[in-house]
Short mmCIF file of C-alpha atoms in Angstrom, two decimals:
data_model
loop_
_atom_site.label_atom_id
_atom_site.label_comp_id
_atom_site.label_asym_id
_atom_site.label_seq_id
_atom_site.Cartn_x
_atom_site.Cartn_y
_atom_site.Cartn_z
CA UNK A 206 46.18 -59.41 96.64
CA UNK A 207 44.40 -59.86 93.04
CA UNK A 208 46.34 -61.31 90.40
CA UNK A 209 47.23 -58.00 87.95
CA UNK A 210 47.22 -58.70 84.50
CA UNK A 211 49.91 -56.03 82.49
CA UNK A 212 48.85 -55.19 79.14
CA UNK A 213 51.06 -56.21 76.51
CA UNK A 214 52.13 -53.49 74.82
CA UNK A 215 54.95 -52.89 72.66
CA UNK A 216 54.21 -49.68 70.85
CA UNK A 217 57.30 -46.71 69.82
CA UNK A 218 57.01 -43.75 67.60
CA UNK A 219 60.20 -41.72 67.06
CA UNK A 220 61.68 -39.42 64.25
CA UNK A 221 65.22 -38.66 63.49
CA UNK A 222 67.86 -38.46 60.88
CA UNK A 223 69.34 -41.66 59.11
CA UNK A 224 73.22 -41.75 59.63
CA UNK A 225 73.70 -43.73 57.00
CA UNK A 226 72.64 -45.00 53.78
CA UNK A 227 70.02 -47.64 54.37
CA UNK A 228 71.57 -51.55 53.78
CA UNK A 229 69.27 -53.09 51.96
CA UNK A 230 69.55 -57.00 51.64
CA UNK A 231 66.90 -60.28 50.75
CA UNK A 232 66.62 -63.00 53.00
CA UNK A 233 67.52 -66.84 51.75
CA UNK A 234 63.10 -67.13 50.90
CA UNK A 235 63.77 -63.47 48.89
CA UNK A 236 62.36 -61.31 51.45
CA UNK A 237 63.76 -57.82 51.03
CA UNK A 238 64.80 -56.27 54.09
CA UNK A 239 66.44 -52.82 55.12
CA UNK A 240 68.38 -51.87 58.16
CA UNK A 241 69.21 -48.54 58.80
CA UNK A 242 69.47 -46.39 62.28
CA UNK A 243 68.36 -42.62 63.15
CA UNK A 244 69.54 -40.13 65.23
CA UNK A 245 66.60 -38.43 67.40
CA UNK A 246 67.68 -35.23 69.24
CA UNK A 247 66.36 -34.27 72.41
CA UNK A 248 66.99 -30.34 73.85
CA UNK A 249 66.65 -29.72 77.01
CA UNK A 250 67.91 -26.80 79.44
CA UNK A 251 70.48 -27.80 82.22
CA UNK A 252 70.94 -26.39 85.41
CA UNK A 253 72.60 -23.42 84.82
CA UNK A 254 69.78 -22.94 82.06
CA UNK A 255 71.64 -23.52 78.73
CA UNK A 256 70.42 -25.26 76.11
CA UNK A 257 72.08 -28.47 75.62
CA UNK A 258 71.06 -31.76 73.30
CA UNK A 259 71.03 -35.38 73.69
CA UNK A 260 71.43 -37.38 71.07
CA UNK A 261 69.58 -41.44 71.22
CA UNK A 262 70.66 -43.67 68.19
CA UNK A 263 67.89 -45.88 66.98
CA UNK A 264 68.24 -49.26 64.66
CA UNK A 265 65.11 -49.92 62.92
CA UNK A 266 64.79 -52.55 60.28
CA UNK A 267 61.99 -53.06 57.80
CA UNK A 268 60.72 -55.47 55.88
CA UNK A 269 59.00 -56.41 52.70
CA UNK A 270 57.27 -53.39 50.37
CA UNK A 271 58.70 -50.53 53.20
CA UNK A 272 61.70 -52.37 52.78
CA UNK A 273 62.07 -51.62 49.02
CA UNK A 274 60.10 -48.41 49.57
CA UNK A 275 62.85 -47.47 52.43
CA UNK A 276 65.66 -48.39 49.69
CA UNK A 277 64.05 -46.02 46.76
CA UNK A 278 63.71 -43.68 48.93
CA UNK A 279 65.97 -42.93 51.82
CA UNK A 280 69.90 -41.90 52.12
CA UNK A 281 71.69 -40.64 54.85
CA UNK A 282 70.44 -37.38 56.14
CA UNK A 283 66.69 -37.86 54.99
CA UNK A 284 64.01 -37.68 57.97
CA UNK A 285 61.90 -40.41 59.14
CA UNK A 286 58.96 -40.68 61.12
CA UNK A 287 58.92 -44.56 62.37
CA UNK A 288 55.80 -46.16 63.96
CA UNK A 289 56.60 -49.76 65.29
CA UNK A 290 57.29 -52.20 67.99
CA UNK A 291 60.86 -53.02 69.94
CA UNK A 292 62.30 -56.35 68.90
CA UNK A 293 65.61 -57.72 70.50
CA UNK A 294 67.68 -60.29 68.46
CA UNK A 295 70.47 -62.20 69.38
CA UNK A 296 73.04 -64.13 67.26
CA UNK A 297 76.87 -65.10 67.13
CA UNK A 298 79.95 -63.01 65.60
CA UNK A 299 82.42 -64.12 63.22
CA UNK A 300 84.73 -64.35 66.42
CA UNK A 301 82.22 -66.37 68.62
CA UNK A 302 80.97 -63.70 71.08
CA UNK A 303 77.51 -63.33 71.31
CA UNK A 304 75.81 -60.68 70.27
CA UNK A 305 72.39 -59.22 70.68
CA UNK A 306 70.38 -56.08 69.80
CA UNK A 307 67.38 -53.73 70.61
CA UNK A 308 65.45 -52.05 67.40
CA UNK A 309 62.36 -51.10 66.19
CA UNK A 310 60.69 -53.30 63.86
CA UNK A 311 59.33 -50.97 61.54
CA UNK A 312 55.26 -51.12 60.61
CA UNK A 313 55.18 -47.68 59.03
CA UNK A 314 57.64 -44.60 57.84
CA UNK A 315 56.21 -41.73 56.92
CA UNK A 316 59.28 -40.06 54.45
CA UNK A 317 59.73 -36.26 55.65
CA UNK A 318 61.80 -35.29 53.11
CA UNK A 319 59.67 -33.82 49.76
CA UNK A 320 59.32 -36.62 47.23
CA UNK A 321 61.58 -35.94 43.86
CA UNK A 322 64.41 -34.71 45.56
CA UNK A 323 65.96 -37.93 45.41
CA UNK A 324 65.63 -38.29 42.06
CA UNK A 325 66.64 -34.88 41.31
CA UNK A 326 69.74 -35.24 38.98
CA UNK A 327 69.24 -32.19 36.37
CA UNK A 328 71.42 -30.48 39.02
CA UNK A 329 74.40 -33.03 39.50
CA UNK A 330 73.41 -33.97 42.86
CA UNK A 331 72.51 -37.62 41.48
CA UNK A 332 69.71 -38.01 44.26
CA UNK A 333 71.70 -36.13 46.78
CA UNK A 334 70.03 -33.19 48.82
CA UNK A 335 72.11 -31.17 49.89
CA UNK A 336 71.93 -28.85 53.61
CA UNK A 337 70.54 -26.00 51.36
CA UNK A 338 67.83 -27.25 49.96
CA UNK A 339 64.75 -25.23 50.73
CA UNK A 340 62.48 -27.50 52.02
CA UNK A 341 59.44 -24.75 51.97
CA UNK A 342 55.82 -25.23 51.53
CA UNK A 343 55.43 -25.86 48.05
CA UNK A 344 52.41 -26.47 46.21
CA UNK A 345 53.85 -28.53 42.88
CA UNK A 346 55.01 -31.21 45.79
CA UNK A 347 52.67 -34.11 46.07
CA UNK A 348 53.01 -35.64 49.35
CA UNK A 349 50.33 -37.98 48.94
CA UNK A 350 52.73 -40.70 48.32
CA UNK A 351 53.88 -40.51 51.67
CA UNK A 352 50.96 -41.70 53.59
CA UNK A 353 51.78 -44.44 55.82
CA UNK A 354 48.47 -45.84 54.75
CA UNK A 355 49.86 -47.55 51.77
CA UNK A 356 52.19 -50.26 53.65
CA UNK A 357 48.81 -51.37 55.63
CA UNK A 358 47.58 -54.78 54.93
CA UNK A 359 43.68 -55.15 54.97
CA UNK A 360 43.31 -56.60 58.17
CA UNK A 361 45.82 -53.17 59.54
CA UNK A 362 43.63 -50.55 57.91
CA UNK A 363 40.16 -52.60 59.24
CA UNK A 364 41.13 -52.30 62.50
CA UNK A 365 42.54 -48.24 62.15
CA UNK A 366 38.40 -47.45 61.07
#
């Protein structure tokens, strides 16, 4: 039998809700990071054909400009759309057990929610959206600032030509 070569590919796309506030930090060299995790629903009918949903937590952390871009931007409850890779990490607790984890290294979120809500305070909501919002079409919103596009280096948008 022929020796099979698997392609390596590590590759996830997923959207959800953040379920908490993102925590954003800066490593020892001043790299920002941010860590937050999403909730992505799944519906489905069961066998007796009712709707039921499934819900898969996510950790995703980012670094760099979508770091600081993730931290002016997101808070819990805002919608992501995350394109990246797994990563697993492993370390040791403050009580000596170790630990490890599986998340998605972020390369690209697209924010869902319309831009200047967050910074919406002329209604006391001090960046806060709140479940009513009407998130309608709107044509004063400029989503343009959303484009994952912007967090590509060079060499990332050469090869996406």
């Amino acid at each position: 039998m022929a020796d099979l070569k698997m392609p390596e590919i590590n590759y996830v796309i997923v959207a959800g809700n953040l379920t908490k506030d993102p925590v954003f930090r800066q490593t020892t060299n001043n790299t920002p990071v941010v860590n937050f995790s999403i909730a992505s629903n799944r519906k489905y009918k069961d066998s007796s054909n009712q709707w039921q949903e499934d819900v898969c937590y996510v950790g995703i952390v980012a670094w760099n400009k979508l770091a600081e871009s993730c931290r002016d931007r997101l808070k819990k409850g805002f919608a992501v759309l995350v394109d990246g890779e797994l990563q697993s990490r492993s370390w040791k607790s403050e009580d000596g057990h170790n630990r490890s984890i599986v998340e998605i290294k972020a390369r690209r979120i697209q924010f869902l929610n319309k831009r200047g809500k967050l910074n919406d305070t002329e209604n006391g909501q001090n960046g806060h959206t709140s479940d009513n919002d009407d998130f309608s079409d709107d044509d004063s919103v400029d989503y343009s600032e959303d484009s994952f596009d912007k967090f590509l280096s060079n060499e990332e948008s050469d090869l996406l030509k």
